[in-house]
Tab-separated table of N, CA, C and O in Angstrom:
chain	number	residue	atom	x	y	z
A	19	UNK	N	75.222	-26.935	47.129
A	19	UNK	CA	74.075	-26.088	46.934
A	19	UNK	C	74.107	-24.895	47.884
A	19	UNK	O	73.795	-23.787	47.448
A	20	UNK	N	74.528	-25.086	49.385
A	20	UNK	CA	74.603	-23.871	50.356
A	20	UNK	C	75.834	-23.165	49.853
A	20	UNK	O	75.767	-21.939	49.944
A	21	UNK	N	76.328	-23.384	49.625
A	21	UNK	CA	77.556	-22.729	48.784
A	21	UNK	C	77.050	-21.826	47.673
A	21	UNK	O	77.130	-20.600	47.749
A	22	UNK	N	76.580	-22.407	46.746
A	22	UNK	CA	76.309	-21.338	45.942
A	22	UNK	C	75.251	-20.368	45.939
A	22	UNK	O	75.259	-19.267	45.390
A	23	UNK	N	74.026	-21.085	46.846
A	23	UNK	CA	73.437	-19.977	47.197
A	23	UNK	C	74.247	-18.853	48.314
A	23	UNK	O	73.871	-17.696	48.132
A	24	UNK	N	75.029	-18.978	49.150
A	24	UNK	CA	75.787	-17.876	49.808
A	24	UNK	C	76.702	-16.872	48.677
A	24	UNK	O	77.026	-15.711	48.929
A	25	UNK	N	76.959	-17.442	47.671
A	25	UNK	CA	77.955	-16.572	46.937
A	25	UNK	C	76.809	-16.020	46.086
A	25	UNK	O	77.151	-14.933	45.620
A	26	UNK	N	75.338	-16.439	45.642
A	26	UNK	CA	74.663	-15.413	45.319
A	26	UNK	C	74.163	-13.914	46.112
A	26	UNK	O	74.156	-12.746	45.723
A	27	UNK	N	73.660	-14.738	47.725
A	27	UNK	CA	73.551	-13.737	48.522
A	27	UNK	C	74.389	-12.830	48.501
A	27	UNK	O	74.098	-11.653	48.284
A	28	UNK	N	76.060	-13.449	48.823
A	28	UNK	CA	76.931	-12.488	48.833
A	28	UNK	C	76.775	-10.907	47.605
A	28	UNK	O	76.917	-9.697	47.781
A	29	UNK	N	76.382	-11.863	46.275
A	29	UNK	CA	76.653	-10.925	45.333
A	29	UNK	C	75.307	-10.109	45.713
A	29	UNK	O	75.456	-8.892	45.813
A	30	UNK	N	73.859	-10.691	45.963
A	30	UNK	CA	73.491	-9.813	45.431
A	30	UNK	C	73.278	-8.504	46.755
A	30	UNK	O	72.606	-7.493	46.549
A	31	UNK	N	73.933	-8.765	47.977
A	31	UNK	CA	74.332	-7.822	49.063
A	31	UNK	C	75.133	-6.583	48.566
A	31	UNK	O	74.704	-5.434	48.675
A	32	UNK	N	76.662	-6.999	47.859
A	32	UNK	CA	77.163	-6.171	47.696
A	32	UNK	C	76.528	-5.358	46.630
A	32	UNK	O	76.711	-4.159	46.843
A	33	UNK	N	75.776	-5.625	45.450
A	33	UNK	CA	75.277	-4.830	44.133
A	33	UNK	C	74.106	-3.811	45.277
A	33	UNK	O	74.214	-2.638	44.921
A	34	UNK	N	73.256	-3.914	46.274
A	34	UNK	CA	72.753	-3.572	47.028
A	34	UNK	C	73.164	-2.648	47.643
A	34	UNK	O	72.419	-1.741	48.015
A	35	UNK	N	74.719	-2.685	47.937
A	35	UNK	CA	75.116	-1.664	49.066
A	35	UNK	C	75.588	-0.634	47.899
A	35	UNK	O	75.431	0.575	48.069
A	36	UNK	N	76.215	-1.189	46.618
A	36	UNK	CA	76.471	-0.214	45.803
A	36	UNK	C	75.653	0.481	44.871
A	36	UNK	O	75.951	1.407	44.116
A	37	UNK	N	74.203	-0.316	45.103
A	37	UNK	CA	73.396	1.005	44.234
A	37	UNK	C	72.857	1.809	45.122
A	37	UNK	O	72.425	2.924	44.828
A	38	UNK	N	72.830	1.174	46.616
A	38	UNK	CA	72.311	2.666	47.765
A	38	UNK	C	72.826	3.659	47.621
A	38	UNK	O	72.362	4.799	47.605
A	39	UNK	N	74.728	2.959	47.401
A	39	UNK	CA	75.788	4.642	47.057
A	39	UNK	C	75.588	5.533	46.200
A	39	UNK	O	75.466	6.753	46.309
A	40	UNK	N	75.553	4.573	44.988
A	40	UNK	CA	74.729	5.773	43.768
A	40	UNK	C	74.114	6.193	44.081
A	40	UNK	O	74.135	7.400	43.841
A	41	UNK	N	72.870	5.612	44.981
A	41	UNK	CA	71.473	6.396	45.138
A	41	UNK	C	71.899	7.609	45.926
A	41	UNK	O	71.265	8.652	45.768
A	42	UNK	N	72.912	7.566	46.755
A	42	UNK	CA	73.330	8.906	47.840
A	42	UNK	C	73.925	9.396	47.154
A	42	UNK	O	74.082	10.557	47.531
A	43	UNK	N	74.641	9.111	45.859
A	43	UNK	CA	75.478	10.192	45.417
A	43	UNK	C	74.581	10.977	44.591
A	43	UNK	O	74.711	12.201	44.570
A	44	UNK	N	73.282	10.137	43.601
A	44	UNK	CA	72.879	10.660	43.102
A	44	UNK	C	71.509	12.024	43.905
A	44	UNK	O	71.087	13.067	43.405
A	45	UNK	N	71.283	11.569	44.855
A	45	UNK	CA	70.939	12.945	45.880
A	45	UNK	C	71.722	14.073	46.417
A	45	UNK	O	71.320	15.187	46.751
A	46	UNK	N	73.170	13.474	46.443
A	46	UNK	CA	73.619	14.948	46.713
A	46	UNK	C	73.784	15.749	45.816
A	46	UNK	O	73.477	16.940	45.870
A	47	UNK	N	74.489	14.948	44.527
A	47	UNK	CA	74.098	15.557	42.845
A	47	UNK	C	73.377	16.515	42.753
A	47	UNK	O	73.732	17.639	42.399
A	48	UNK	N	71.880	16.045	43.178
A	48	UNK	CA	70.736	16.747	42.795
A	48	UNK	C	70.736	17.922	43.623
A	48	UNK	O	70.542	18.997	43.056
A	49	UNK	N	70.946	17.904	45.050
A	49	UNK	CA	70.498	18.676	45.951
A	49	UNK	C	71.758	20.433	45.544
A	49	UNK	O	71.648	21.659	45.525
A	50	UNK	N	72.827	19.343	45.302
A	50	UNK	CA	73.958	20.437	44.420
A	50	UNK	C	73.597	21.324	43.485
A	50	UNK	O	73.760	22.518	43.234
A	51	UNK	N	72.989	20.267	42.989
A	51	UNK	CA	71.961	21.431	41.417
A	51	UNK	C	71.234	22.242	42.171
A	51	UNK	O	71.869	23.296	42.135
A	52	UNK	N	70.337	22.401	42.805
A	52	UNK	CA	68.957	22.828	43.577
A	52	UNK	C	69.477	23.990	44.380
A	52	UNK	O	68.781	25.005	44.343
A	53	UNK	N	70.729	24.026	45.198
A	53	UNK	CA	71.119	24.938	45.463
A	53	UNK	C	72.140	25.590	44.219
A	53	UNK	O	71.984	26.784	44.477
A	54	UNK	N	72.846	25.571	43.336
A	54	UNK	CA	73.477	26.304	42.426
A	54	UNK	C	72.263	26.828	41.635
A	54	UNK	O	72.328	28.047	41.472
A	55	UNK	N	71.367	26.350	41.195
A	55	UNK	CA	70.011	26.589	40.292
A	55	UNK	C	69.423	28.049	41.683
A	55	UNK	O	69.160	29.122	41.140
A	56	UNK	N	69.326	28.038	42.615
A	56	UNK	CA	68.779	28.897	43.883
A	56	UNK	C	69.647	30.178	43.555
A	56	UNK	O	69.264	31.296	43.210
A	57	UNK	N	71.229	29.581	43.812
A	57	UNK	CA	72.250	30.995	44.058
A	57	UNK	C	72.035	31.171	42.419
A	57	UNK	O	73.147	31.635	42.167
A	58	UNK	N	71.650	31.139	41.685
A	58	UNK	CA	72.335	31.685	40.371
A	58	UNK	C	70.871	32.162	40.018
A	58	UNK	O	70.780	32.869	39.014
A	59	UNK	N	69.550	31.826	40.810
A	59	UNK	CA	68.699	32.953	40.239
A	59	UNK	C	68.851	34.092	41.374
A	59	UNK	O	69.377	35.178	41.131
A	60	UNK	N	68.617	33.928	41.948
A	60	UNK	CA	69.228	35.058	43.323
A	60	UNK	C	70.344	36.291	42.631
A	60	UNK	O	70.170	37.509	42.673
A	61	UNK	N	71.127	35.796	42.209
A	61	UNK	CA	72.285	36.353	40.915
A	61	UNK	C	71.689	37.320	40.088
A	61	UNK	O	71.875	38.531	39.971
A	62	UNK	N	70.791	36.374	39.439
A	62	UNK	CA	70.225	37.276	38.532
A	62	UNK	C	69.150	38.265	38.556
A	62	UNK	O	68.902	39.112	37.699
A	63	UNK	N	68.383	37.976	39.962
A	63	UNK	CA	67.786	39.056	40.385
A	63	UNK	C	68.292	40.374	40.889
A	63	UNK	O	67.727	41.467	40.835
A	64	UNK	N	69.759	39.987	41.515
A	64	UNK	CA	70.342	40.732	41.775
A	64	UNK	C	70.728	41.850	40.764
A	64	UNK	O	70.735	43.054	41.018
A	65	UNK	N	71.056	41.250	39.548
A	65	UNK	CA	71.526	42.309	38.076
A	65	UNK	C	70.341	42.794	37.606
A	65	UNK	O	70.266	43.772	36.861
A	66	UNK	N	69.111	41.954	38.130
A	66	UNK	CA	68.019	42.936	37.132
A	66	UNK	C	67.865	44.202	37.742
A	66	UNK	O	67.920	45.275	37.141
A	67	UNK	N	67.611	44.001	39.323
A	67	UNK	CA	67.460	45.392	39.903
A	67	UNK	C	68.931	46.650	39.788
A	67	UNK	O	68.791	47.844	40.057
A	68	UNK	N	70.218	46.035	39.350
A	68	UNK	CA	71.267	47.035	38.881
A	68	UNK	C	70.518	47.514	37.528
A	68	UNK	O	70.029	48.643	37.552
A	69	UNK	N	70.413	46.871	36.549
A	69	UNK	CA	70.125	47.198	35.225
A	69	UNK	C	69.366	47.818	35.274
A	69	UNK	O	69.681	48.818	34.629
A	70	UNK	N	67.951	47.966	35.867
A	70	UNK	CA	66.886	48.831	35.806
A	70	UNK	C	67.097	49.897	36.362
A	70	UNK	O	66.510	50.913	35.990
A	71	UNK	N	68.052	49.904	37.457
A	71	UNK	CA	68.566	51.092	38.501
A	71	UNK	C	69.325	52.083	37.080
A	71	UNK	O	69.087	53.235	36.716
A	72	UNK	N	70.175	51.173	36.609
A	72	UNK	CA	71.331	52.113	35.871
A	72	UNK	C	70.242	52.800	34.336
A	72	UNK	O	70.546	53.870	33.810
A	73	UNK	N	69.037	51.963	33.846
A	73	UNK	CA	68.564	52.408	33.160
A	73	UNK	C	67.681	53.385	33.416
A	73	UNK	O	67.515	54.202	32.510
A	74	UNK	N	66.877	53.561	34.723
A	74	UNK	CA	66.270	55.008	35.335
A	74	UNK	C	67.371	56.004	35.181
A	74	UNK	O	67.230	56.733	34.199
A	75	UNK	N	68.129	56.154	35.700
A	75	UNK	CA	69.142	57.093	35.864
A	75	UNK	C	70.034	57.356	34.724
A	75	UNK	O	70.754	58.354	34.680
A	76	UNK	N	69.981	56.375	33.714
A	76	UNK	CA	70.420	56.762	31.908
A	76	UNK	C	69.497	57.710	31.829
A	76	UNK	O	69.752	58.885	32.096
A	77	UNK	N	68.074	57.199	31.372
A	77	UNK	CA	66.618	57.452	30.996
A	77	UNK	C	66.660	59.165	31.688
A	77	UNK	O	66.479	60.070	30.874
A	78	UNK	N	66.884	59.522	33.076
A	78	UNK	CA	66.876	60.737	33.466
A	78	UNK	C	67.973	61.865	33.169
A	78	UNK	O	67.884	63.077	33.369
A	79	UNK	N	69.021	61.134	32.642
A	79	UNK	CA	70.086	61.833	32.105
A	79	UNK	C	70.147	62.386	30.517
A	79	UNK	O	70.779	63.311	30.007
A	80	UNK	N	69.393	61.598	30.076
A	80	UNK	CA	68.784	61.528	28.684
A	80	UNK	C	67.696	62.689	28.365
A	80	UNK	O	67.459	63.080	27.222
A	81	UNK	N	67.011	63.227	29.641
A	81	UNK	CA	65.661	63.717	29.262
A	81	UNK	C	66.315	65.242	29.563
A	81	UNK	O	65.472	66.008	30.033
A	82	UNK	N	67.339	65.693	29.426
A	82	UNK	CA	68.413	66.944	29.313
A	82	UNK	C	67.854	67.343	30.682
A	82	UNK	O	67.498	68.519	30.616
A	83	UNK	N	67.706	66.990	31.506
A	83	UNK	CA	68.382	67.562	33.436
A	83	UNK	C	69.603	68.043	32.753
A	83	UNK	O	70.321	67.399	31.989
A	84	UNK	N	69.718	69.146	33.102
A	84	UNK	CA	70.953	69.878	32.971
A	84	UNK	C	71.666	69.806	34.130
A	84	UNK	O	72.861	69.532	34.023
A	85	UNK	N	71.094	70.034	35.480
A	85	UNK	CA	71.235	70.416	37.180
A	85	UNK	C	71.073	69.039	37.333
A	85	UNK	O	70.918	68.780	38.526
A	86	UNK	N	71.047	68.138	36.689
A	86	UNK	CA	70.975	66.357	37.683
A	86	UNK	C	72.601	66.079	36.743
A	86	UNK	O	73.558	65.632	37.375
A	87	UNK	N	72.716	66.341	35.499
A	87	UNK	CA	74.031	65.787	34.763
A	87	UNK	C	74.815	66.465	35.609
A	87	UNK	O	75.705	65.729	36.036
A	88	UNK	N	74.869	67.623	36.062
A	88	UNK	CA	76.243	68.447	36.816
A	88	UNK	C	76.341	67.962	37.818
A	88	UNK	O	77.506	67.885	38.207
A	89	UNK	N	75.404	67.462	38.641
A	89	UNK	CA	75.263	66.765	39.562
A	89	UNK	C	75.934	65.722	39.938
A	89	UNK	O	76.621	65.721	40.960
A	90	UNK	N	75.781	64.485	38.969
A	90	UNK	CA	76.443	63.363	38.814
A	90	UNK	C	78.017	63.525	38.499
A	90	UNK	O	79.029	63.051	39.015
A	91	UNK	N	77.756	64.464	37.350
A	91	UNK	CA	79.464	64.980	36.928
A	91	UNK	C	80.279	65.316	38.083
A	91	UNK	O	81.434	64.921	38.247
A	92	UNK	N	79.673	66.009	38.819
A	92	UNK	CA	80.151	66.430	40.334
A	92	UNK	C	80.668	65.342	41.255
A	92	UNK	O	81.693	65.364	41.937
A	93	UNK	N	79.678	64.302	41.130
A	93	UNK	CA	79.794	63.390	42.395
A	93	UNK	C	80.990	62.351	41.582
A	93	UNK	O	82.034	62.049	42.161
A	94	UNK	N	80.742	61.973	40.488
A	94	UNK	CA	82.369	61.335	40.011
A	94	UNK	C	83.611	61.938	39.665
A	94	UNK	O	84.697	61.404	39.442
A	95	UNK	N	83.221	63.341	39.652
A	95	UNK	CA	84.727	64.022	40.271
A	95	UNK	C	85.417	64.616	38.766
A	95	UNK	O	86.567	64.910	38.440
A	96	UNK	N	84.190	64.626	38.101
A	96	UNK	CA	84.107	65.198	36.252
A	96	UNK	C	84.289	66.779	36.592
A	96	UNK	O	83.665	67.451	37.414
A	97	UNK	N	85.698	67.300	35.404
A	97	UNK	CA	85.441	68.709	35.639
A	97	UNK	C	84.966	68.782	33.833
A	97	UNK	O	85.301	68.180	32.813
A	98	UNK	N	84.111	69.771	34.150
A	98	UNK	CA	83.247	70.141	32.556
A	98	UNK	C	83.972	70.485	31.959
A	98	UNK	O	83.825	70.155	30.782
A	99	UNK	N	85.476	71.525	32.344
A	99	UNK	CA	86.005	72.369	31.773
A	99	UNK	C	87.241	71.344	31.331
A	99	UNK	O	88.356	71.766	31.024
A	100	UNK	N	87.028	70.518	31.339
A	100	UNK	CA	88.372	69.705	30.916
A	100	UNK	C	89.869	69.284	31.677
A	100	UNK	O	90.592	68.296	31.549
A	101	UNK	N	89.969	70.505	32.518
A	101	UNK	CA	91.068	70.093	33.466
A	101	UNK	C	91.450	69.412	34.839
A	101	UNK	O	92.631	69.321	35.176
């Protein structure tokens, strides 16, 4: 009888130590998500403020600035005249 109750203990020790592991793996899992879910909106805040940047400065190029297009043409090194 002490016998087999020790080989239950035994078992049910080890099922114990191995669902704590899951339980730690399944927290770092999560905590993995929580920061990739963080950097990847961070990301995308990052592109909204490009996109809106690049769409002001479409939007003003659009509204015929003649003296802001030469401007820009200038600063990327655009010759009007083709050569």
């Amino acid at each position: 009888m002490y016998h087999a109750a020790a080989i239950r203990l035994g078992h049910f020790a080890r099922a114990g130590r191995r669902l704590g592991s899951q339980r730690g793996q399944a927290h770092k899992m999560e905590a993995i998500g929580c920061l990739a879910g963080g950097i990847a909106h961070g990301f995308n805040n990052l592109l909204m403020v490009s996109r809106q940047s690049c769409e002001m400065r479409l939007a003003d190029l659009r509204s015929g600035d003649a003296a802001r297009c030469a401007d820009v043409s200038d600063r990327l090194g655009d010759d009007p005249a083709g050569g």
